[in-house]
PDB file of C-alpha atoms in Angstrom:
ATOM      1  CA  UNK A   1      74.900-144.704 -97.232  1.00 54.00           C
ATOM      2  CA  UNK A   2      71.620-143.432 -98.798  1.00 53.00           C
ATOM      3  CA  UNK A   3      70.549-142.173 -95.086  1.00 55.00           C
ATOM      4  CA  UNK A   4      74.168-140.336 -94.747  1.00 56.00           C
ATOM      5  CA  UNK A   5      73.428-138.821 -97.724  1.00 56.00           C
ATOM      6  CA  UNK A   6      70.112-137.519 -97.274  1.00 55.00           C
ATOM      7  CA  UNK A   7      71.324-136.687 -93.605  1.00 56.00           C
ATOM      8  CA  UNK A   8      74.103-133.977 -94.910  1.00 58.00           C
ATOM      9  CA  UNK A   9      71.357-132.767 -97.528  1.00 56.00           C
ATOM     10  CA  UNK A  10      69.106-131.570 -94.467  1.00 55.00           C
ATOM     11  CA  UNK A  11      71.813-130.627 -92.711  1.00 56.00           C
ATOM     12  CA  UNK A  12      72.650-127.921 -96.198  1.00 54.00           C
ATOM     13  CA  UNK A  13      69.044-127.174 -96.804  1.00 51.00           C
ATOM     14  CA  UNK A  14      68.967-126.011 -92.888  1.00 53.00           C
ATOM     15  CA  UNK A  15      72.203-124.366 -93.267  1.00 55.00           C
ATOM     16  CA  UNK A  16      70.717-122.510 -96.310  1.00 51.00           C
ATOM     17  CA  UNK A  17      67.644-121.521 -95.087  1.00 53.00           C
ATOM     18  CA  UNK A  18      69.248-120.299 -91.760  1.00 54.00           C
ATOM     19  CA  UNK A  19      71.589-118.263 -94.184  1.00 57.00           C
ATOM     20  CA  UNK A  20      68.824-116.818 -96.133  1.00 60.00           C
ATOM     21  CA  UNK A  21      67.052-115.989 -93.117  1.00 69.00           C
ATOM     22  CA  UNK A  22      70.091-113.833 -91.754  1.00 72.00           C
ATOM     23  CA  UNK A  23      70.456-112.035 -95.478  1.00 70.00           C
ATOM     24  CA  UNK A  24      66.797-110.687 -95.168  1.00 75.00           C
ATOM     25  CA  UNK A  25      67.395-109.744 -91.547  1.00 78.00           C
ATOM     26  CA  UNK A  26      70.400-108.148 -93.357  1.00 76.00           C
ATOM     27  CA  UNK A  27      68.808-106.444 -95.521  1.00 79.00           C
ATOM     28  CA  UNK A  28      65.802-104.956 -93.576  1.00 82.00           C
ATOM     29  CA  UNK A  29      68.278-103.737 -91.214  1.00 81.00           C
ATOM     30  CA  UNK A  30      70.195-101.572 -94.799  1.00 80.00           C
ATOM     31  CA  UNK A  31      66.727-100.604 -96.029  1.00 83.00           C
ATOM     32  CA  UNK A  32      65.658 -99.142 -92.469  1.00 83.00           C
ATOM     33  CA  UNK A  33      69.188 -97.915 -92.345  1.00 83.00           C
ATOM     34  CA  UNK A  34      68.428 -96.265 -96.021  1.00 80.00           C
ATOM     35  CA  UNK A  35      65.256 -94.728 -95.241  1.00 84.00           C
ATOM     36  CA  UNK A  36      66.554 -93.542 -91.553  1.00 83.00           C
ATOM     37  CA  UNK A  37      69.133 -91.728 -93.755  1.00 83.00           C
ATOM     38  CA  UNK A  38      66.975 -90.595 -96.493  1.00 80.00           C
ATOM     39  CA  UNK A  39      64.926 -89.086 -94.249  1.00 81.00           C
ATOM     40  CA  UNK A  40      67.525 -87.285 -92.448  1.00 81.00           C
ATOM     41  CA  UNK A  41      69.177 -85.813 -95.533  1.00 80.00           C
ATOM     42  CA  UNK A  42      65.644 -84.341 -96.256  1.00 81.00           C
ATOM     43  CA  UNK A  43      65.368 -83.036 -92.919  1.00 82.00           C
ATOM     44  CA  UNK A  44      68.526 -81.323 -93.780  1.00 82.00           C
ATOM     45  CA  UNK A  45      67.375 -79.997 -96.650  1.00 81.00           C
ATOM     46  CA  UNK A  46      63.984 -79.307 -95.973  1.00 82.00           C
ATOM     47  CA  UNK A  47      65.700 -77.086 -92.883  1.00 82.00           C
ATOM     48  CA  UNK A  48      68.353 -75.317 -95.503  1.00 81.00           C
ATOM     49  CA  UNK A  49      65.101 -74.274 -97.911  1.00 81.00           C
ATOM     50  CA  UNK A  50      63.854 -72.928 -94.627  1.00 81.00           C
ATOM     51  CA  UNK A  51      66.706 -71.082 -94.041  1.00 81.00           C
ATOM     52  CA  UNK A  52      67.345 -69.707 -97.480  1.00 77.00           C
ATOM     53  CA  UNK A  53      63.934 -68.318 -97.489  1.00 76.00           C
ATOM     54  CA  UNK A  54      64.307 -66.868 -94.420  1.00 81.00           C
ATOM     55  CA  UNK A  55      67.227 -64.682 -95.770  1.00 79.00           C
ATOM     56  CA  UNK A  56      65.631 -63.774 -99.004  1.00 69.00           C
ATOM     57  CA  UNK A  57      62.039 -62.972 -97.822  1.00 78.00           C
ATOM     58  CA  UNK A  58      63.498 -59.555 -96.470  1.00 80.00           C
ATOM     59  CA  UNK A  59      66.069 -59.018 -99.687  1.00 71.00           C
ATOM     60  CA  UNK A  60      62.893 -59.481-101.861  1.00 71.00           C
ATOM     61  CA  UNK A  61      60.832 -57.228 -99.967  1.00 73.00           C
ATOM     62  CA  UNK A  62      63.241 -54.602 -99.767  1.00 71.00           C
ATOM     63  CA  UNK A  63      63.841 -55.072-103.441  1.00 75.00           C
ATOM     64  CA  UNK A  64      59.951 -54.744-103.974  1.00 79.00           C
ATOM     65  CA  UNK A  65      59.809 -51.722-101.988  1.00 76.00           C
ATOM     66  CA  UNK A  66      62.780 -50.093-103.338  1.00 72.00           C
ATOM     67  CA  UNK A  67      61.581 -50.764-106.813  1.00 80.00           C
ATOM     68  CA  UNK A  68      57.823 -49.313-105.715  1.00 81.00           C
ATOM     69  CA  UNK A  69      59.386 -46.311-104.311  1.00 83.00           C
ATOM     70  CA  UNK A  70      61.827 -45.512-106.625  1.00 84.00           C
ATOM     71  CA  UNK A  71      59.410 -45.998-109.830  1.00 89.00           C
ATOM     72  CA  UNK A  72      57.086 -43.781-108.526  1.00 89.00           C
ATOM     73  CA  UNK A  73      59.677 -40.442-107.632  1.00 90.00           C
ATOM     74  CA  UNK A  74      60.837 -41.605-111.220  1.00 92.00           C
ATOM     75  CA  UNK A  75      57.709 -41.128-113.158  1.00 92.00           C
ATOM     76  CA  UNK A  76      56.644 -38.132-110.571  1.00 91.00           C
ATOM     77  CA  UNK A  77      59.771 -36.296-112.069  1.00 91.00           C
ATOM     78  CA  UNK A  78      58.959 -37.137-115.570  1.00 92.00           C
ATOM     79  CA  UNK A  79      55.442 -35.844-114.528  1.00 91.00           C
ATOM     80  CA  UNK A  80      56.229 -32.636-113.055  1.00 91.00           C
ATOM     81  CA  UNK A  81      59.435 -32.131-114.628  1.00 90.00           C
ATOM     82  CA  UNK A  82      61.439 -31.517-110.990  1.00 92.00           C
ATOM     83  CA  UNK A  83      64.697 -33.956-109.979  1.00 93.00           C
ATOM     84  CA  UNK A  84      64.038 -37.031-107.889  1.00 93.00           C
ATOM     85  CA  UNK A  85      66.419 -35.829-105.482  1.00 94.00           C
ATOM     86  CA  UNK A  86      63.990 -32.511-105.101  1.00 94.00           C
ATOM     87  CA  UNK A  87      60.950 -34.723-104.651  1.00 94.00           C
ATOM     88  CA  UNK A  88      62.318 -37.202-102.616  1.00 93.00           C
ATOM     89  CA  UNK A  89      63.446 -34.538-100.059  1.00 94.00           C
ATOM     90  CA  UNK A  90      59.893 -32.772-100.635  1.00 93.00           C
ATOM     91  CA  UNK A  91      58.538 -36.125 -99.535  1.00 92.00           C
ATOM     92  CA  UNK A  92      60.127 -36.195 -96.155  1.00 93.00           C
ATOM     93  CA  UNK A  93      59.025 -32.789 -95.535  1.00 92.00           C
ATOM     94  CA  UNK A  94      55.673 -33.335 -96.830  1.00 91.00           C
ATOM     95  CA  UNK A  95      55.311 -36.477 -94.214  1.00 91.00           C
ATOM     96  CA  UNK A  96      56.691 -33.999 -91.769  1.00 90.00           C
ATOM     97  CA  UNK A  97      54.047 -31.316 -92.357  1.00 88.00           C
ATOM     98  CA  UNK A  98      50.817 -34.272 -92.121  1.00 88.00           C
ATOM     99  CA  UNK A  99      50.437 -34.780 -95.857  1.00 88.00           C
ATOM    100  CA  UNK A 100      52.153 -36.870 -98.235  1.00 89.00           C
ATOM    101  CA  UNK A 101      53.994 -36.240-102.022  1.00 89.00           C
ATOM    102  CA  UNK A 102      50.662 -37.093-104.008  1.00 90.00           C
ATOM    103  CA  UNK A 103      49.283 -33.708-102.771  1.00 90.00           C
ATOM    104  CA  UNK A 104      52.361 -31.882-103.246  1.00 91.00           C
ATOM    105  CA  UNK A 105      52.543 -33.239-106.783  1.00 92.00           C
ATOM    106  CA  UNK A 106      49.018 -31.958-107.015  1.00 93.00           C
ATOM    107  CA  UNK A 107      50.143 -28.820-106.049  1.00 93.00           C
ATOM    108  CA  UNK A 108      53.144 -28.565-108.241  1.00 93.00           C
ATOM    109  CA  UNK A 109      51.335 -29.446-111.228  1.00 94.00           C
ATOM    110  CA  UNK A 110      48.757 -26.480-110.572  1.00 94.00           C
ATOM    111  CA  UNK A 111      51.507 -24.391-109.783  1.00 94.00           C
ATOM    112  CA  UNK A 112      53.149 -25.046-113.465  1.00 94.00           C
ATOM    113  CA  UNK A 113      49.630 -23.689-114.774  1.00 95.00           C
ATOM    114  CA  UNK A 114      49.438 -20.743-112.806  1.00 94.00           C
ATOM    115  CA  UNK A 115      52.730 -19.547-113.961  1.00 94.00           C
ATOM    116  CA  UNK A 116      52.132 -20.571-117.621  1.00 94.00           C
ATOM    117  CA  UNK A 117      48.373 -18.531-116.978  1.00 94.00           C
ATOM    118  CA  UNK A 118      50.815 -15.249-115.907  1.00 93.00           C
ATOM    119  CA  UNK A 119      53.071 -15.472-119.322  1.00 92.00           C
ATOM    120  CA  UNK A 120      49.278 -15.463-120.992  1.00 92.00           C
ATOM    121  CA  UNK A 121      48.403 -12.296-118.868  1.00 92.00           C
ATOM    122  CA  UNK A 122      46.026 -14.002-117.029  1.00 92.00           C
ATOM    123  CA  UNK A 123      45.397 -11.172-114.324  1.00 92.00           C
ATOM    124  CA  UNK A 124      44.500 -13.971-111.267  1.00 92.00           C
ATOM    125  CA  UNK A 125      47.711 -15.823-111.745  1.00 92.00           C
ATOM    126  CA  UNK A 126      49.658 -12.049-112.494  1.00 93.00           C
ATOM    127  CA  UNK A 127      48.362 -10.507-109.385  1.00 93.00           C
ATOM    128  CA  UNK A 128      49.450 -13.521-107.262  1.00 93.00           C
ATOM    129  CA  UNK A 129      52.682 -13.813-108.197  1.00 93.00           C
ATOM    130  CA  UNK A 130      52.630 -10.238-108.207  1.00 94.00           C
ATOM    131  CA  UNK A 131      51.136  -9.969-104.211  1.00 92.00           C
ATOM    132  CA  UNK A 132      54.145 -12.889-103.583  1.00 92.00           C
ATOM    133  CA  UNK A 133      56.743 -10.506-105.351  1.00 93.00           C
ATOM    134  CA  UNK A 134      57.837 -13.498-107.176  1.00 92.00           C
ATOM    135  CA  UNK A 135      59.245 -13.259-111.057  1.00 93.00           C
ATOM    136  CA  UNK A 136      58.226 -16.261-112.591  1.00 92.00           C
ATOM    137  CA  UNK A 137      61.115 -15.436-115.400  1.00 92.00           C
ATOM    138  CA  UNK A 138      64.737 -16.033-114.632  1.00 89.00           C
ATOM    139  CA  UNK A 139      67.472 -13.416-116.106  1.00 88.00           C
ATOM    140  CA  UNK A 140      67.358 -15.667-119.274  1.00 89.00           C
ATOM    141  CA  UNK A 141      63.603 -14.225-120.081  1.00 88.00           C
ATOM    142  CA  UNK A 142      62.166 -17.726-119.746  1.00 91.00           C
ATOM    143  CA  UNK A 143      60.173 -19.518-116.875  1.00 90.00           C
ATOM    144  CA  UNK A 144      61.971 -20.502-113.960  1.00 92.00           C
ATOM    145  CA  UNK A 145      62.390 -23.983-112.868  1.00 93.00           C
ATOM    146  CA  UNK A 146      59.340 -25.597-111.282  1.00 92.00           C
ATOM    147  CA  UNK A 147      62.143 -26.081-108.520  1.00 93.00           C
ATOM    148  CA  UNK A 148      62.455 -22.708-108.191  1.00 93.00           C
ATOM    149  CA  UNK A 149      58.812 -21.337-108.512  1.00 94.00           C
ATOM    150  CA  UNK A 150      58.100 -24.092-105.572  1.00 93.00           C
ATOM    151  CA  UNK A 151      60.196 -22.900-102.824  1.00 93.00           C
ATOM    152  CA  UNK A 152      59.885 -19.306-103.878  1.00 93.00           C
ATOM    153  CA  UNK A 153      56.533 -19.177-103.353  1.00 93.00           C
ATOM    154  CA  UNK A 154      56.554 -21.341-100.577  1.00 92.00           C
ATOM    155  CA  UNK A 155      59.119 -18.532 -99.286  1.00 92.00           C
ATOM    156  CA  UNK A 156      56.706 -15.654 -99.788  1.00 93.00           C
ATOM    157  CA  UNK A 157      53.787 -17.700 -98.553  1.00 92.00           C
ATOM    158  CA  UNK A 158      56.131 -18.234 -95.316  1.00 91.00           C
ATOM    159  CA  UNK A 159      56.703 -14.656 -94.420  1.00 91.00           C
ATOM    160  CA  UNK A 160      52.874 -13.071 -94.896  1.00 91.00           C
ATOM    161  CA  UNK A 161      51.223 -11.890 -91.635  1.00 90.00           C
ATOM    162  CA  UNK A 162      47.570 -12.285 -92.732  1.00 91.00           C
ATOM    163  CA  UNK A 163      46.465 -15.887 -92.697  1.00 91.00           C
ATOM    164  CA  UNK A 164      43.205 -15.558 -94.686  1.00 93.00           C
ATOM    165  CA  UNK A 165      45.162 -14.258 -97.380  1.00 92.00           C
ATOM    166  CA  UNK A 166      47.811 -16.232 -97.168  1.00 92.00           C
ATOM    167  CA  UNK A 167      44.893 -19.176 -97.572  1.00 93.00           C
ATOM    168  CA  UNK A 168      43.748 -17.634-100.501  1.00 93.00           C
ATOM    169  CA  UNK A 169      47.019 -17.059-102.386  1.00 94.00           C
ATOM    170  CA  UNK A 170      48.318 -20.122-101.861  1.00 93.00           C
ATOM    171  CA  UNK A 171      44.494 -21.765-103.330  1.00 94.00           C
ATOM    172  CA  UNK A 172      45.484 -19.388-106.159  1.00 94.00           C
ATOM    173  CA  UNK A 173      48.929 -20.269-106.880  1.00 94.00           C
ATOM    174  CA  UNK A 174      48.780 -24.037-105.736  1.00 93.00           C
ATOM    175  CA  UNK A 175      45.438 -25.235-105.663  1.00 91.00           C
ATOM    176  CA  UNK A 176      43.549 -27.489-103.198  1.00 88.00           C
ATOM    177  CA  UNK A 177      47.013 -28.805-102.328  1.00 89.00           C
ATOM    178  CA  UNK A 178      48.178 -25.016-101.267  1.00 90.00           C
ATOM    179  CA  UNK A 179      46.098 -25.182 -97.988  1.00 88.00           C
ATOM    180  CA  UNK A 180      48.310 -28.785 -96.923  1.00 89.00           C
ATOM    181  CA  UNK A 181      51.156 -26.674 -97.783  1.00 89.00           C
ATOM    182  CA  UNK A 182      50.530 -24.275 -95.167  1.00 89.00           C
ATOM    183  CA  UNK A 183      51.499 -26.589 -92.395  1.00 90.00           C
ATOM    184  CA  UNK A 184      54.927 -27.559 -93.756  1.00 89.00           C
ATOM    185  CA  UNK A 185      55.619 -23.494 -93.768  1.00 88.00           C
ATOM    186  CA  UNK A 186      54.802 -23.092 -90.035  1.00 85.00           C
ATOM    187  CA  UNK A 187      58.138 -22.846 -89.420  1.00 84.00           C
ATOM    188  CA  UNK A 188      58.952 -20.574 -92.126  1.00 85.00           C
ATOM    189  CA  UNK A 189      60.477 -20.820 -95.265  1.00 84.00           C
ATOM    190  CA  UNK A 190      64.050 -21.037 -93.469  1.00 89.00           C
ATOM    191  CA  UNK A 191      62.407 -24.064 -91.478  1.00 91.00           C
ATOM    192  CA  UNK A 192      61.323 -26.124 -95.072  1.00 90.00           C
ATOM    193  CA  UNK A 193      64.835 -25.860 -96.408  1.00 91.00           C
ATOM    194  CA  UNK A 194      65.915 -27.633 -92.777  1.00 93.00           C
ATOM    195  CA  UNK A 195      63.733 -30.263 -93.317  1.00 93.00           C
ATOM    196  CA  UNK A 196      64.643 -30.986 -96.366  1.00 93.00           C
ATOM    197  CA  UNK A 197      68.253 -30.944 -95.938  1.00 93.00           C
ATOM    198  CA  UNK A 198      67.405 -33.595 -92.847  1.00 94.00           C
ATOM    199  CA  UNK A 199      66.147 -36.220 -95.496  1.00 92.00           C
ATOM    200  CA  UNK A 200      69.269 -35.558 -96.833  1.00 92.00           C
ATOM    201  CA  UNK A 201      71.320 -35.871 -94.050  1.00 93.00           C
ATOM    202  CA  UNK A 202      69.730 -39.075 -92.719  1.00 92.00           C
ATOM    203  CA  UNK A 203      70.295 -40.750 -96.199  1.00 91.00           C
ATOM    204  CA  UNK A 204      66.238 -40.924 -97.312  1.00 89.00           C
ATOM    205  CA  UNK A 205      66.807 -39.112-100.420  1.00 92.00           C
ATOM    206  CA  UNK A 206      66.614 -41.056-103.329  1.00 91.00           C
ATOM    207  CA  UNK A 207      69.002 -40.204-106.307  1.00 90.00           C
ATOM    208  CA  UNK A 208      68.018 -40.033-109.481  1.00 90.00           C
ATOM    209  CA  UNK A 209      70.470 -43.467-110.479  1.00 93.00           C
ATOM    210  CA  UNK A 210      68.331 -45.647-107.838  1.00 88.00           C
ATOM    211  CA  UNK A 211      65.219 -44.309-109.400  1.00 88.00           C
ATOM    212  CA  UNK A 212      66.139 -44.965-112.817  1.00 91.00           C
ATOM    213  CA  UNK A 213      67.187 -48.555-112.089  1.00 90.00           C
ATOM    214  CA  UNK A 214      64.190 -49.090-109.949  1.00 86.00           C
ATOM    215  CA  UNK A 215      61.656 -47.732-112.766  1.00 86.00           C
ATOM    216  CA  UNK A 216      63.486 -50.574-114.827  1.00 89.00           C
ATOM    217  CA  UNK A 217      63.315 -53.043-112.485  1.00 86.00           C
ATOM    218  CA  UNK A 218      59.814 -52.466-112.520  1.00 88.00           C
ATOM    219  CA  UNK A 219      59.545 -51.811-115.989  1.00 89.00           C
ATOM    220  CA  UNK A 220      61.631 -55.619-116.179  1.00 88.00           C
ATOM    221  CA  UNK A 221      58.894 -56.984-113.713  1.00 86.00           C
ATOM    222  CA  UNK A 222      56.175 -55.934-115.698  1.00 88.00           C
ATOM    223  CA  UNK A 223      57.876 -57.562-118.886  1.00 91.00           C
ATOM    224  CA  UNK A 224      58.159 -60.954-117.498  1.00 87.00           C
ATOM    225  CA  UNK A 225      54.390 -60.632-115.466  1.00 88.00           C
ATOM    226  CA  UNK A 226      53.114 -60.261-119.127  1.00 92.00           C
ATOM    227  CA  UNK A 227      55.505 -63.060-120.601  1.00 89.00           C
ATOM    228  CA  UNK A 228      54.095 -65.606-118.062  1.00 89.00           C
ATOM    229  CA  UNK A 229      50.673 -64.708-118.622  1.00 91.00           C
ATOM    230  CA  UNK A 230      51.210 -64.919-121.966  1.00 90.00           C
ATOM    231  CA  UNK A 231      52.925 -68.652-121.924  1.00 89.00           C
ATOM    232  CA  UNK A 232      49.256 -70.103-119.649  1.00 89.00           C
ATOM    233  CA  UNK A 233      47.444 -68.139-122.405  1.00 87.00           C
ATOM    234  CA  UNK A 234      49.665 -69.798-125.243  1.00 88.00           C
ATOM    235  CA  UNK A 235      48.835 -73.328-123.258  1.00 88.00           C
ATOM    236  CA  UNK A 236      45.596 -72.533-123.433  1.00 85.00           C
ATOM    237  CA  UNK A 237      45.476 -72.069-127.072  1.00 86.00           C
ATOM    238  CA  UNK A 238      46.677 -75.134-127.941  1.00 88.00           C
ATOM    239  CA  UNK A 239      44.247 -76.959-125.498  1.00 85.00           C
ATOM    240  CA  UNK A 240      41.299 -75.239-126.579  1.00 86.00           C
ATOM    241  CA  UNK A 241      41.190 -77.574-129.730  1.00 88.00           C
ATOM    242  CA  UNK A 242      41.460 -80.476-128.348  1.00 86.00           C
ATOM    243  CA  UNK A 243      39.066 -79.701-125.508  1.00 85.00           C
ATOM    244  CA  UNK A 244      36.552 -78.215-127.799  1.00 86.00           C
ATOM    245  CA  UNK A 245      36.571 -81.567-130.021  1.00 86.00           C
ATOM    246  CA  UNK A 246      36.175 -83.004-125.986  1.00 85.00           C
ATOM    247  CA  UNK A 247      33.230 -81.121-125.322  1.00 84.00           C
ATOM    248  CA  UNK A 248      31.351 -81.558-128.483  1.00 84.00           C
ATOM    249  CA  UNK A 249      31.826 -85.291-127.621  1.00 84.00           C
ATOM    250  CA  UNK A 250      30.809 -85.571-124.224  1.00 86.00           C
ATOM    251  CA  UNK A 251      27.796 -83.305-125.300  1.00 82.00           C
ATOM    252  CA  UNK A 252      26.877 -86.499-128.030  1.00 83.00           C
ATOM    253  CA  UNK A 253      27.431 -88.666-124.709  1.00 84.00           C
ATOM    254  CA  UNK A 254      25.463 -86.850-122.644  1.00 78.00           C
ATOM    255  CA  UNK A 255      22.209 -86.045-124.533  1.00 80.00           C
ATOM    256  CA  UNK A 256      21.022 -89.924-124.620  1.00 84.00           C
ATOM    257  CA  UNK A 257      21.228 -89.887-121.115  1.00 79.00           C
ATOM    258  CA  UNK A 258      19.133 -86.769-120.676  1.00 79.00           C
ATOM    259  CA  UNK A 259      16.775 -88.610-123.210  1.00 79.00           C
ATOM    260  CA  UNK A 260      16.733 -91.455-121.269  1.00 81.00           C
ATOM    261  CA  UNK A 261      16.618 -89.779-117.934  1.00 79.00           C
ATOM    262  CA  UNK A 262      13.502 -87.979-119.740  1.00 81.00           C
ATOM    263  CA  UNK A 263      11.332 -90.954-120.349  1.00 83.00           C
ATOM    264  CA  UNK A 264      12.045 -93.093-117.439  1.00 83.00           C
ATOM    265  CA  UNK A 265      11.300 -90.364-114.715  1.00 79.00           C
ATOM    266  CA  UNK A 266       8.943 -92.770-113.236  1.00 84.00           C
ATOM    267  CA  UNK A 267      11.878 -95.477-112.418  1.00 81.00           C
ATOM    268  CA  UNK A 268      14.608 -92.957-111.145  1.00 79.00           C
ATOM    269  CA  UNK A 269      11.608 -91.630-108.931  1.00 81.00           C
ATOM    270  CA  UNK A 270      11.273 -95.203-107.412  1.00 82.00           C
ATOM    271  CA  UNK A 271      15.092 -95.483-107.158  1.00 83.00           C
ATOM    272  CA  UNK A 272      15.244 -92.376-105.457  1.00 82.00           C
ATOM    273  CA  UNK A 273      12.430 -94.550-102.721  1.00 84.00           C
ATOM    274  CA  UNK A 274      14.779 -97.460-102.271  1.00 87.00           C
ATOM    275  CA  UNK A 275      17.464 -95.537-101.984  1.00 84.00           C
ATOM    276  CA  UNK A 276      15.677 -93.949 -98.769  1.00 84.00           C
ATOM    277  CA  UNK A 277      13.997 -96.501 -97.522  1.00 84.00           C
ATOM    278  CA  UNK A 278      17.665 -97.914 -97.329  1.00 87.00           C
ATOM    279  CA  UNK A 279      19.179 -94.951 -95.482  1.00 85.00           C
ATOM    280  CA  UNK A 280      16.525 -94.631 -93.265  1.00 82.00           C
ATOM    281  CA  UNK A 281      16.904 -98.634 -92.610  1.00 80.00           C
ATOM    282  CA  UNK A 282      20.620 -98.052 -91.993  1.00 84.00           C
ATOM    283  CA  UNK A 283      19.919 -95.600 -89.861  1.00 82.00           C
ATOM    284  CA  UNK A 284      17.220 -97.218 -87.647  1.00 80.00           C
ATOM    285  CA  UNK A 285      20.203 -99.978 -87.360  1.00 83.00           C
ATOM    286  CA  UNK A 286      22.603 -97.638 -86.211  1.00 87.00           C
ATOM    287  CA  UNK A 287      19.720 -96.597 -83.673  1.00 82.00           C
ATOM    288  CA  UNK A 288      19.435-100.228 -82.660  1.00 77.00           C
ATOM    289  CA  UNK A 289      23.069-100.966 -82.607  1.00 80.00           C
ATOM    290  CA  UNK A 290      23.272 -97.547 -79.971  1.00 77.00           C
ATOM    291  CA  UNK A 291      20.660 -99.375 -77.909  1.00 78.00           C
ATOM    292  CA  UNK A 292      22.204-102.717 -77.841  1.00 78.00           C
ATOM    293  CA  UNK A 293      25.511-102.022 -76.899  1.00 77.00           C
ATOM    294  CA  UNK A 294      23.773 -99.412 -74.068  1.00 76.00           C
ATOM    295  CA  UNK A 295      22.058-102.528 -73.269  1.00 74.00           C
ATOM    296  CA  UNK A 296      25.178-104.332 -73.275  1.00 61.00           C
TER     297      UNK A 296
END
């Protein structure tokens, strides 16, 4: 009866252990299962960042270069007192011509002076203006526009025969920049305007609402740049406590060892031996080890 019993009671512990054998085969097979798809869902995802960033690399880089552009007509009108839409246009034709808006804005500005230098009587700016047959005053009595003094004088400059003093007057009235002028006028005054109305025809001319919002989404850049820098700096600040009371410790660490290294020179010296003697012996082994198995 005893052996019966103890018969059935192998017969359940084999049962059992065959059973738990088939659960861990069980569940290796779910936890390769798992990880096969945990890894797949990253895939996925790792494939839809990819994608994501591919489509909003270019919309951030457009938005960058809108925002570059458009500040900088922005602040050039607030400079030089002309419309974005003016200098945008004047851009195109400057590019045109082989130079580029910075020199025209150059040229602009001195042009503002030279007419302000003719309502002080200044005879060099009065007999320019006055060789160009220009009227720097409107009907009103008061300056014209800078609009208007620019592609008046870029009229007058257009139609003169005599190229050296067509040079000079434009020097006069525009500055250095007058002399890069000269090339966007080669077609005449008639042949400017047509260039300029191109930009606006192909859609290059920036209004003055895209350069406003792009001077304040730069402006908005700028605010958060400074934010962030200032949030590391705060972090910073409240480190630099802490890691000062750090410091001072480690120096009160430190300088016993330098003592000690101080007056036992001798022994590191003789360390510094062994420790060659046992590089070079590990080395000669190496040597011998080559030779052996070449041997072998």
């Amino acid at each position: 009866m005893a052996s019966t019993q103890s018969i059935r009671a192998g017969k359940a512990f084999v049962e059992l252990f065959a059973d738990d054998k088939r659960l861990v085969r069980g569940l290796k097979a779910a936890s390769a299962r798992l990880k096969a798809w945990g890894a797949g869902v990253r895939a996925v995802g790792m494939k839809m960042m990819a994608a994501g960033a591919g489509i909003l690399a270019p919309l951030l880089l457009s938005a960058k270069q809108f925002a570059a552009m458009g500040d900088a007509l922005d602040k050039m009108s607030g400079r030089v007192g002309a419309s974005v839409e003016f200098l945008s246009a004047l851009s195109h034709a400057a590019e045109i011509g082989g130079t580029d808006i910075a020199a025209m804005e150059v040229g602009i500005r001195r042009l503002q002076r030279t007419a302000y230098d003719a309502t002080q009587e200044l005879s060099t700016a009065v007999d320019a203006f006055k060789e160009l047959g220009i009227n720097i005053r409107g009907a009103d009595g008061q300056l014209k526009s800078t609009e208007a003094l620019f592609m008046e004088s870029a009229a007058a400059l257009a139609k003169m025969k005599n190229n050296t003093k067509k040079a000079a007057l434009a020097t006069v009235i525009f500055g250095r920049a007058g002399t890069k002028l000269l090339p966007m006028l080669k077609n005449g005054a008639d042949g400017l305007v047509e260039v300029m109305e191109e930009a606006r025809r192909l859609g290059i001319v920036m209004s003055t609402e895209d350069a406003t919002a792009a001077a304040e989404l730069t402006d908005a850049w700028t605010r958060l740049t400074s934010v962030l820098k200032m949030v590391v700096a705060r972090v910073g600040g409240a480190l630099a406590p802490r890691l000062t009371e750090l410091a001072a410790q480690i120096t009160q660490i430190v300088r016993p060892v330098i003592d000690w290294i101080r007056q036992n020179a001798e022994l590191i010296v003789s360390v510094a031996k062994i420790g060659l003697v046992v590089a070079a012996a590990g080395a000669g082994l190496i040597v011998l080890g080559g030779v052996l198995s070449g041997l072998g």
